[in-house]
Amino acid sequence: MVGGFFDISEAGAKRVLIKPPRIRIAFFLILLCVAASLRNYEWLGMIAILVFGLCLWAGIKWTYVFLRMVFLLPFGLGAILLLPFVVEGQQKQLFWGISVSIEGMSTALLLICKLFLCHFIICLILSTTSPTELFNTLYKLGVPFILVEIMKITFRYLAVLFDEIERMIIAQQSRGFSFKIFSTWSAYKRSGELLGVLMIRSYHRSKRIHEAKISRGFDSNTR
């Protein structure tokens, strides 16, 4: 099932890198912040070597890491690849009269490196720490309660979202609808309609979840 893809047990980590959860999570969070803030390729390379070494030591399944990356690319790279066209700077002419800025290309390359490196660090956190352990430790480290709650709800309902997508796809295929990339125009139109239906369903589900939490005494200012 697609929704099961977000089950961290699929990572197959064989070793816990640092036994105390608070120290382990704090270490990875610091490493994540450092990797996201660096602008030096040499330091990024050193951290990348360290992270890859930790992945090997933990025994994470590489298929798990790279498959998760498939979901990351449309959101991260989609925005980054536009930078050479929107960032001002020295222009370089390409084909068909299209020009890009050298500064934008440099910024995009740096962000791509950071994107992949941070992805591996997050996979290390998720694969070596159970969700309950992770969220409880974030509370203890002083992360704002509302942020942790948003993370918990997102983590929990991503699987539900993808299960819903899978059921919609199966229902359409049972009616003879094809989701092939190079299909007819009606296929693209129908895909857009299904995406709209999914957004409406997600919105109504979020309202029901919020009302259910409020009825159980949920308060964003208290734990």
GROMACS .gro file of N, CA and C in nm, residues 85-182:
model
  294
   85PHE      N    1   1.615   3.132  -1.330
   85PHE     CA    2   1.536   3.219  -1.416
   85PHE      C    3   1.483   3.343  -1.344
   86VAL      N    4   1.482   3.342  -1.212
   86VAL     CA    5   1.423   3.453  -1.137
   86VAL      C    6   1.524   3.533  -1.056
   87VAL      N    7   1.639   3.472  -1.022
   87VAL     CA    8   1.741   3.543  -0.945
   87VAL      C    9   1.818   3.637  -1.037
   88GLU      N   10   1.834   3.761  -0.995
   88GLU     CA   11   1.906   3.858  -1.076
   88GLU      C   12   2.056   3.834  -1.068
   89GLY      N   13   2.126   3.868  -1.175
   89GLY     CA   14   2.271   3.851  -1.181
   89GLY      C   15   2.320   3.846  -1.323
   90GLN      N   16   2.445   3.805  -1.339
   90GLN     CA   17   2.506   3.795  -1.472
   90GLN      C   18   2.433   3.689  -1.554
   91GLN      N   19   2.388   3.730  -1.671
   91GLN     CA   20   2.307   3.642  -1.754
   91GLN      C   21   2.394   3.556  -1.845
   92LYS      N   22   2.348   3.432  -1.866
   92LYS     CA   23   2.414   3.340  -1.957
   92LYS      C   24   2.310   3.290  -2.057
   93GLN      N   25   2.342   3.305  -2.183
   93GLN     CA   26   2.248   3.269  -2.289
   93GLN      C   27   2.248   3.118  -2.312
   94LEU      N   28   2.128   3.062  -2.320
   94LEU     CA   29   2.113   2.921  -2.351
   94LEU      C   30   2.052   2.907  -2.490
   95PHE      N   31   1.982   2.799  -2.515
   95PHE     CA   32   1.921   2.775  -2.645
   95PHE      C   33   1.788   2.847  -2.657
   96TRP      N   34   1.747   2.874  -2.778
   96TRP     CA   35   1.617   2.935  -2.810
   96TRP      C   36   1.598   3.071  -2.741
   97GLY      N   37   1.706   3.140  -2.718
   97GLY     CA   38   1.696   3.273  -2.658
   97GLY      C   39   1.668   3.274  -2.509
   98ILE      N   40   1.672   3.159  -2.445
   98ILE     CA   41   1.649   3.152  -2.301
   98ILE      C   42   1.779   3.184  -2.228
   99SER      N   43   1.770   3.269  -2.128
   99SER     CA   44   1.888   3.308  -2.050
   99SER      C   45   1.864   3.281  -1.903
  100VAL      N   46   1.971   3.246  -1.833
  100VAL     CA   47   1.966   3.221  -1.689
  100VAL      C   48   2.077   3.301  -1.623
  101SER      N   49   2.062   3.326  -1.494
  101SER     CA   50   2.166   3.399  -1.421
  101SER      C   51   2.263   3.301  -1.358
  102ILE      N   52   2.390   3.337  -1.363
  102ILE     CA   53   2.493   3.251  -1.304
  102ILE      C   54   2.474   3.242  -1.153
  103GLU      N   55   2.436   3.352  -1.090
  103GLU     CA   56   2.412   3.352  -0.946
  103GLU      C   57   2.295   3.260  -0.911
  104GLY      N   58   2.192   3.263  -0.996
  104GLY     CA   59   2.078   3.175  -0.972
  104GLY      C   60   2.115   3.029  -0.986
  105MET      N   61   2.199   2.996  -1.083
  105MET     CA   62   2.244   2.857  -1.099
  105MET      C   63   2.327   2.813  -0.980
  106SER      N   64   2.413   2.902  -0.930
  106SER     CA   65   2.495   2.869  -0.814
  106SER      C   66   2.409   2.847  -0.691
  107THR      N   67   2.309   2.933  -0.672
  107THR     CA   68   2.218   2.919  -0.558
  107THR      C   69   2.137   2.790  -0.568
  108ALA      N   70   2.090   2.760  -0.688
  108ALA     CA   71   2.011   2.638  -0.709
  108ALA      C   72   2.094   2.513  -0.679
  109LEU      N   73   2.219   2.511  -0.727
  109LEU     CA   74   2.306   2.395  -0.702
  109LEU      C   75   2.331   2.377  -0.553
  110LEU      N   76   2.355   2.489  -0.483
  110LEU     CA   77   2.378   2.480  -0.338
  110LEU      C   78   2.255   2.427  -0.266
  111LEU      N   79   2.137   2.475  -0.304
  111LEU     CA   80   2.014   2.431  -0.240
  111LEU      C   81   1.983   2.285  -0.270
  112ILE      N   82   2.016   2.239  -0.390
  112ILE     CA   83   1.995   2.098  -0.424
  112ILE      C   84   2.083   2.009  -0.336
  113CYS      N   85   2.208   2.049  -0.317
  113CYS     CA   86   2.298   1.973  -0.231
  113CYS      C   87   2.244   1.968  -0.088
  114LYS      N   88   2.196   2.082  -0.039
  114LYS     CA   89   2.140   2.087   0.096
  114LYS      C   90   2.014   2.002   0.106
  115LEU      N   91   1.932   2.006   0.002
  115LEU     CA   92   1.807   1.931   0.002
  115LEU      C   93   1.832   1.782   0.019
  116PHE      N   94   1.924   1.729  -0.060
  116PHE     CA   95   1.953   1.586  -0.052
  116PHE      C   96   2.019   1.550   0.080
  117LEU      N   97   2.110   1.635   0.127
  117LEU     CA   98   2.179   1.606   0.252
  117LEU      C   99   2.082   1.607   0.370
  118CYS      N  100   1.995   1.708   0.376
  118CYS     CA  101   1.896   1.715   0.484
  118CYS      C  102   1.798   1.598   0.477
  119HIS      N  103   1.768   1.554   0.355
  119HIS     CA  104   1.680   1.438   0.340
  119HIS      C  105   1.741   1.315   0.404
  120PHE      N  106   1.870   1.292   0.384
  120PHE     CA  107   1.936   1.176   0.443
  120PHE      C  108   1.940   1.188   0.595
  121ILE      N  109   1.961   1.308   0.647
  121ILE     CA  110   1.963   1.327   0.793
  121ILE      C  111   1.826   1.297   0.853
  122ILE      N  112   1.720   1.345   0.787
  122ILE     CA  113   1.584   1.319   0.836
  122ILE      C  114   1.553   1.170   0.832
  123CYS      N  115   1.598   1.103   0.726
  123CYS     CA  116   1.578   0.957   0.718
  123CYS      C  117   1.648   0.886   0.832
  124LEU      N  118   1.766   0.936   0.871
  124LEU     CA  119   1.837   0.878   0.985
  124LEU      C  120   1.758   0.895   1.114
  125ILE      N  121   1.700   1.014   1.131
  125ILE     CA  122   1.621   1.038   1.252
  125ILE      C  123   1.500   0.945   1.256
  126LEU      N  124   1.427   0.939   1.145
  126LEU     CA  125   1.303   0.862   1.143
  126LEU      C  126   1.328   0.712   1.152
  127SER      N  127   1.438   0.667   1.094
  127SER     CA  128   1.462   0.522   1.089
  127SER      C  129   1.520   0.467   1.219
  128THR      N  130   1.577   0.552   1.302
  128THR     CA  131   1.639   0.505   1.427
  128THR      C  132   1.561   0.545   1.551
  129THR      N  133   1.447   0.613   1.531
  129THR     CA  134   1.367   0.661   1.645
  129THR      C  135   1.220   0.636   1.617
  130SER      N  136   1.152   0.578   1.713
  130SER     CA  137   1.008   0.554   1.696
  130SER      C  138   0.933   0.687   1.705
  131PRO      N  139   0.815   0.697   1.643
  131PRO     CA  140   0.740   0.823   1.647
  131PRO      C  141   0.712   0.871   1.789
  132THR      N  142   0.670   0.781   1.878
  132THR     CA  143   0.641   0.820   2.016
  132THR      C  144   0.764   0.876   2.084
  133GLU      N  145   0.875   0.807   2.065
  133GLU     CA  146   1.002   0.850   2.123
  133GLU      C  147   1.044   0.986   2.066
  134LEU      N  148   1.025   1.003   1.937
  134LEU     CA  149   1.064   1.127   1.871
  134LEU      C  150   0.985   1.246   1.923
  135PHE      N  151   0.852   1.233   1.927
  135PHE     CA  152   0.769   1.346   1.969
  135PHE      C  153   0.787   1.378   2.117
  136ASN      N  154   0.799   1.276   2.201
  136ASN     CA  155   0.822   1.300   2.344
  136ASN      C  156   0.954   1.370   2.368
  137THR      N  157   1.055   1.332   2.290
  137THR     CA  158   1.186   1.396   2.305
  137THR      C  159   1.182   1.540   2.257
  138LEU      N  160   1.108   1.566   2.149
  138LEU     CA  161   1.095   1.704   2.101
  138LEU      C  162   1.029   1.792   2.206
  139TYR      N  163   0.929   1.737   2.276
  139TYR     CA  164   0.867   1.810   2.388
  139TYR      C  165   0.972   1.846   2.492
  140LYS      N  166   1.054   1.747   2.529
  140LYS     CA  167   1.153   1.767   2.634
  140LYS      C  168   1.263   1.865   2.591
  141LEU      N  169   1.290   1.870   2.460
  141LEU     CA  170   1.392   1.962   2.411
  141LEU      C  171   1.341   2.105   2.398
  142GLY      N  172   1.213   2.126   2.428
  142GLY     CA  173   1.160   2.261   2.428
  142GLY      C  174   1.099   2.307   2.297
  143VAL      N  175   1.076   2.214   2.204
  143VAL     CA  176   1.011   2.251   2.079
  143VAL      C  177   0.867   2.292   2.110
  144PRO      N  178   0.818   2.405   2.055
  144PRO     CA  179   0.681   2.449   2.085
  144PRO      C  180   0.578   2.339   2.065
  145PHE      N  181   0.484   2.332   2.157
  145PHE     CA  182   0.383   2.226   2.157
  145PHE      C  183   0.304   2.222   2.027
  146ILE      N  184   0.265   2.338   1.977
  146ILE     CA  185   0.181   2.342   1.857
  146ILE      C  186   0.256   2.288   1.736
  147LEU      N  187   0.387   2.311   1.729
  147LEU     CA  188   0.466   2.258   1.617
  147LEU      C  189   0.474   2.106   1.622
  148VAL      N  190   0.492   2.053   1.742
  148VAL     CA  191   0.498   1.907   1.757
  148VAL      C  192   0.364   1.845   1.723
  149GLU      N  193   0.254   1.912   1.761
  149GLU     CA  194   0.122   1.860   1.729
  149GLU      C  195   0.098   1.858   1.578
  150ILE      N  196   0.143   1.964   1.511
  150ILE     CA  197   0.130   1.967   1.364
  150ILE      C  198   0.208   1.853   1.302
  151MET      N  199   0.329   1.829   1.353
  151MET     CA  200   0.411   1.718   1.301
  151MET      C  201   0.344   1.584   1.326
  152LYS      N  202   0.285   1.566   1.445
  152LYS     CA  203   0.219   1.440   1.478
  152LYS      C  204   0.100   1.414   1.386
  153ILE      N  205   0.019   1.517   1.365
  153ILE     CA  206  -0.098   1.500   1.280
  153ILE      C  207  -0.056   1.474   1.136
  154THR      N  208   0.045   1.549   1.088
  154THR     CA  209   0.095   1.528   0.952
  154THR      C  210   0.150   1.387   0.935
  155PHE      N  211   0.230   1.343   1.031
  155PHE     CA  212   0.291   1.211   1.023
  155PHE      C  213   0.185   1.102   1.023
  156ARG      N  214   0.081   1.124   1.102
  156ARG     CA  215  -0.024   1.022   1.114
  156ARG      C  216  -0.111   1.015   0.990
  157TYR      N  217  -0.148   1.130   0.935
  157TYR     CA  218  -0.248   1.132   0.829
  157TYR      C  219  -0.190   1.133   0.688
  158LEU      N  220  -0.057   1.138   0.674
  158LEU     CA  221   0.001   1.121   0.541
  158LEU      C  222  -0.033   0.984   0.485
  159ALA      N  223  -0.023   0.883   0.572
  159ALA     CA  224  -0.057   0.747   0.529
  159ALA      C  225  -0.204   0.740   0.488
  160VAL      N  226  -0.292   0.807   0.565
  160VAL     CA  227  -0.434   0.808   0.532
  160VAL      C  228  -0.456   0.876   0.397
  161LEU      N  229  -0.385   0.986   0.373
  161LEU     CA  230  -0.398   1.058   0.247
  161LEU      C  231  -0.360   0.970   0.128
  162PHE      N  232  -0.249   0.900   0.139
  162PHE     CA  233  -0.206   0.818   0.027
  162PHE      C  234  -0.292   0.693   0.010
  163ASP      N  235  -0.346   0.643   0.119
  163ASP     CA  236  -0.443   0.534   0.106
  163ASP      C  237  -0.568   0.582   0.033
  164GLU      N  238  -0.609   0.704   0.061
  164GLU     CA  239  -0.725   0.761  -0.008
  164GLU      C  240  -0.696   0.777  -0.157
  165ILE      N  241  -0.575   0.823  -0.190
  165ILE     CA  242  -0.536   0.835  -0.330
  165ILE      C  243  -0.538   0.700  -0.399
  166GLU      N  244  -0.487   0.600  -0.330
  166GLU     CA  245  -0.482   0.466  -0.389
  166GLU      C  246  -0.622   0.412  -0.415
  167ARG      N  247  -0.714   0.435  -0.321
  167ARG     CA  248  -0.852   0.388  -0.340
  167ARG      C  249  -0.919   0.461  -0.457
  168MET      N  250  -0.890   0.591  -0.472
  168MET     CA  251  -0.947   0.666  -0.583
  168MET      C  252  -0.894   0.615  -0.716
  169ILE      N  253  -0.764   0.584  -0.720
  169ILE     CA  254  -0.704   0.533  -0.844
  169ILE      C  255  -0.764   0.397  -0.881
  170ILE      N  256  -0.776   0.309  -0.781
  170ILE     CA  257  -0.833   0.177  -0.807
  170ILE      C  258  -0.977   0.190  -0.855
  171ALA      N  259  -1.054   0.281  -0.795
  171ALA     CA  260  -1.194   0.300  -0.835
  171ALA      C  261  -1.203   0.348  -0.979
  172GLN      N  262  -1.112   0.439  -1.019
  172GLN     CA  263  -1.114   0.490  -1.156
  172GLN      C  264  -1.068   0.384  -1.255
  173GLN      N  265  -0.967   0.307  -1.218
  173GLN     CA  266  -0.919   0.200  -1.307
  173GLN      C  267  -1.024   0.092  -1.326
  174SER      N  268  -1.103   0.066  -1.223
  174SER     CA  269  -1.210  -0.033  -1.235
  174SER      C  270  -1.319   0.013  -1.330
  175ARG      N  271  -1.322   0.145  -1.358
  175ARG     CA  272  -1.418   0.200  -1.453
  175ARG      C  273  -1.356   0.221  -1.591
  176GLY      N  274  -1.235   0.167  -1.608
  176GLY     CA  275  -1.170   0.173  -1.739
  176GLY      C  276  -1.087   0.298  -1.763
  177PHE      N  277  -1.062   0.377  -1.659
  177PHE     CA  278  -0.986   0.501  -1.676
  177PHE      C  279  -0.837   0.470  -1.668
  178SER      N  280  -0.756   0.533  -1.756
  178SER     CA  281  -0.611   0.508  -1.760
  178SER      C  282  -0.537   0.628  -1.707
  179PHE      N  283  -0.433   0.602  -1.627
  179PHE     CA  284  -0.350   0.709  -1.572
  179PHE      C  285  -0.213   0.712  -1.642
  180LYS      N  286  -0.205   0.664  -1.763
  180LYS     CA  287  -0.080   0.668  -1.837
  180LYS      C  288  -0.040   0.813  -1.861
  181ILE      N  289   0.091   0.839  -1.858
  181ILE     CA  290   0.141   0.976  -1.868
  181ILE      C  291   0.102   1.038  -2.002
  182PHE      N  292   0.124   0.966  -2.110
  182PHE     CA  293   0.095   1.021  -2.243
  182PHE      C  294  -0.037   0.961  -2.294
   0.00000   0.00000   0.00000
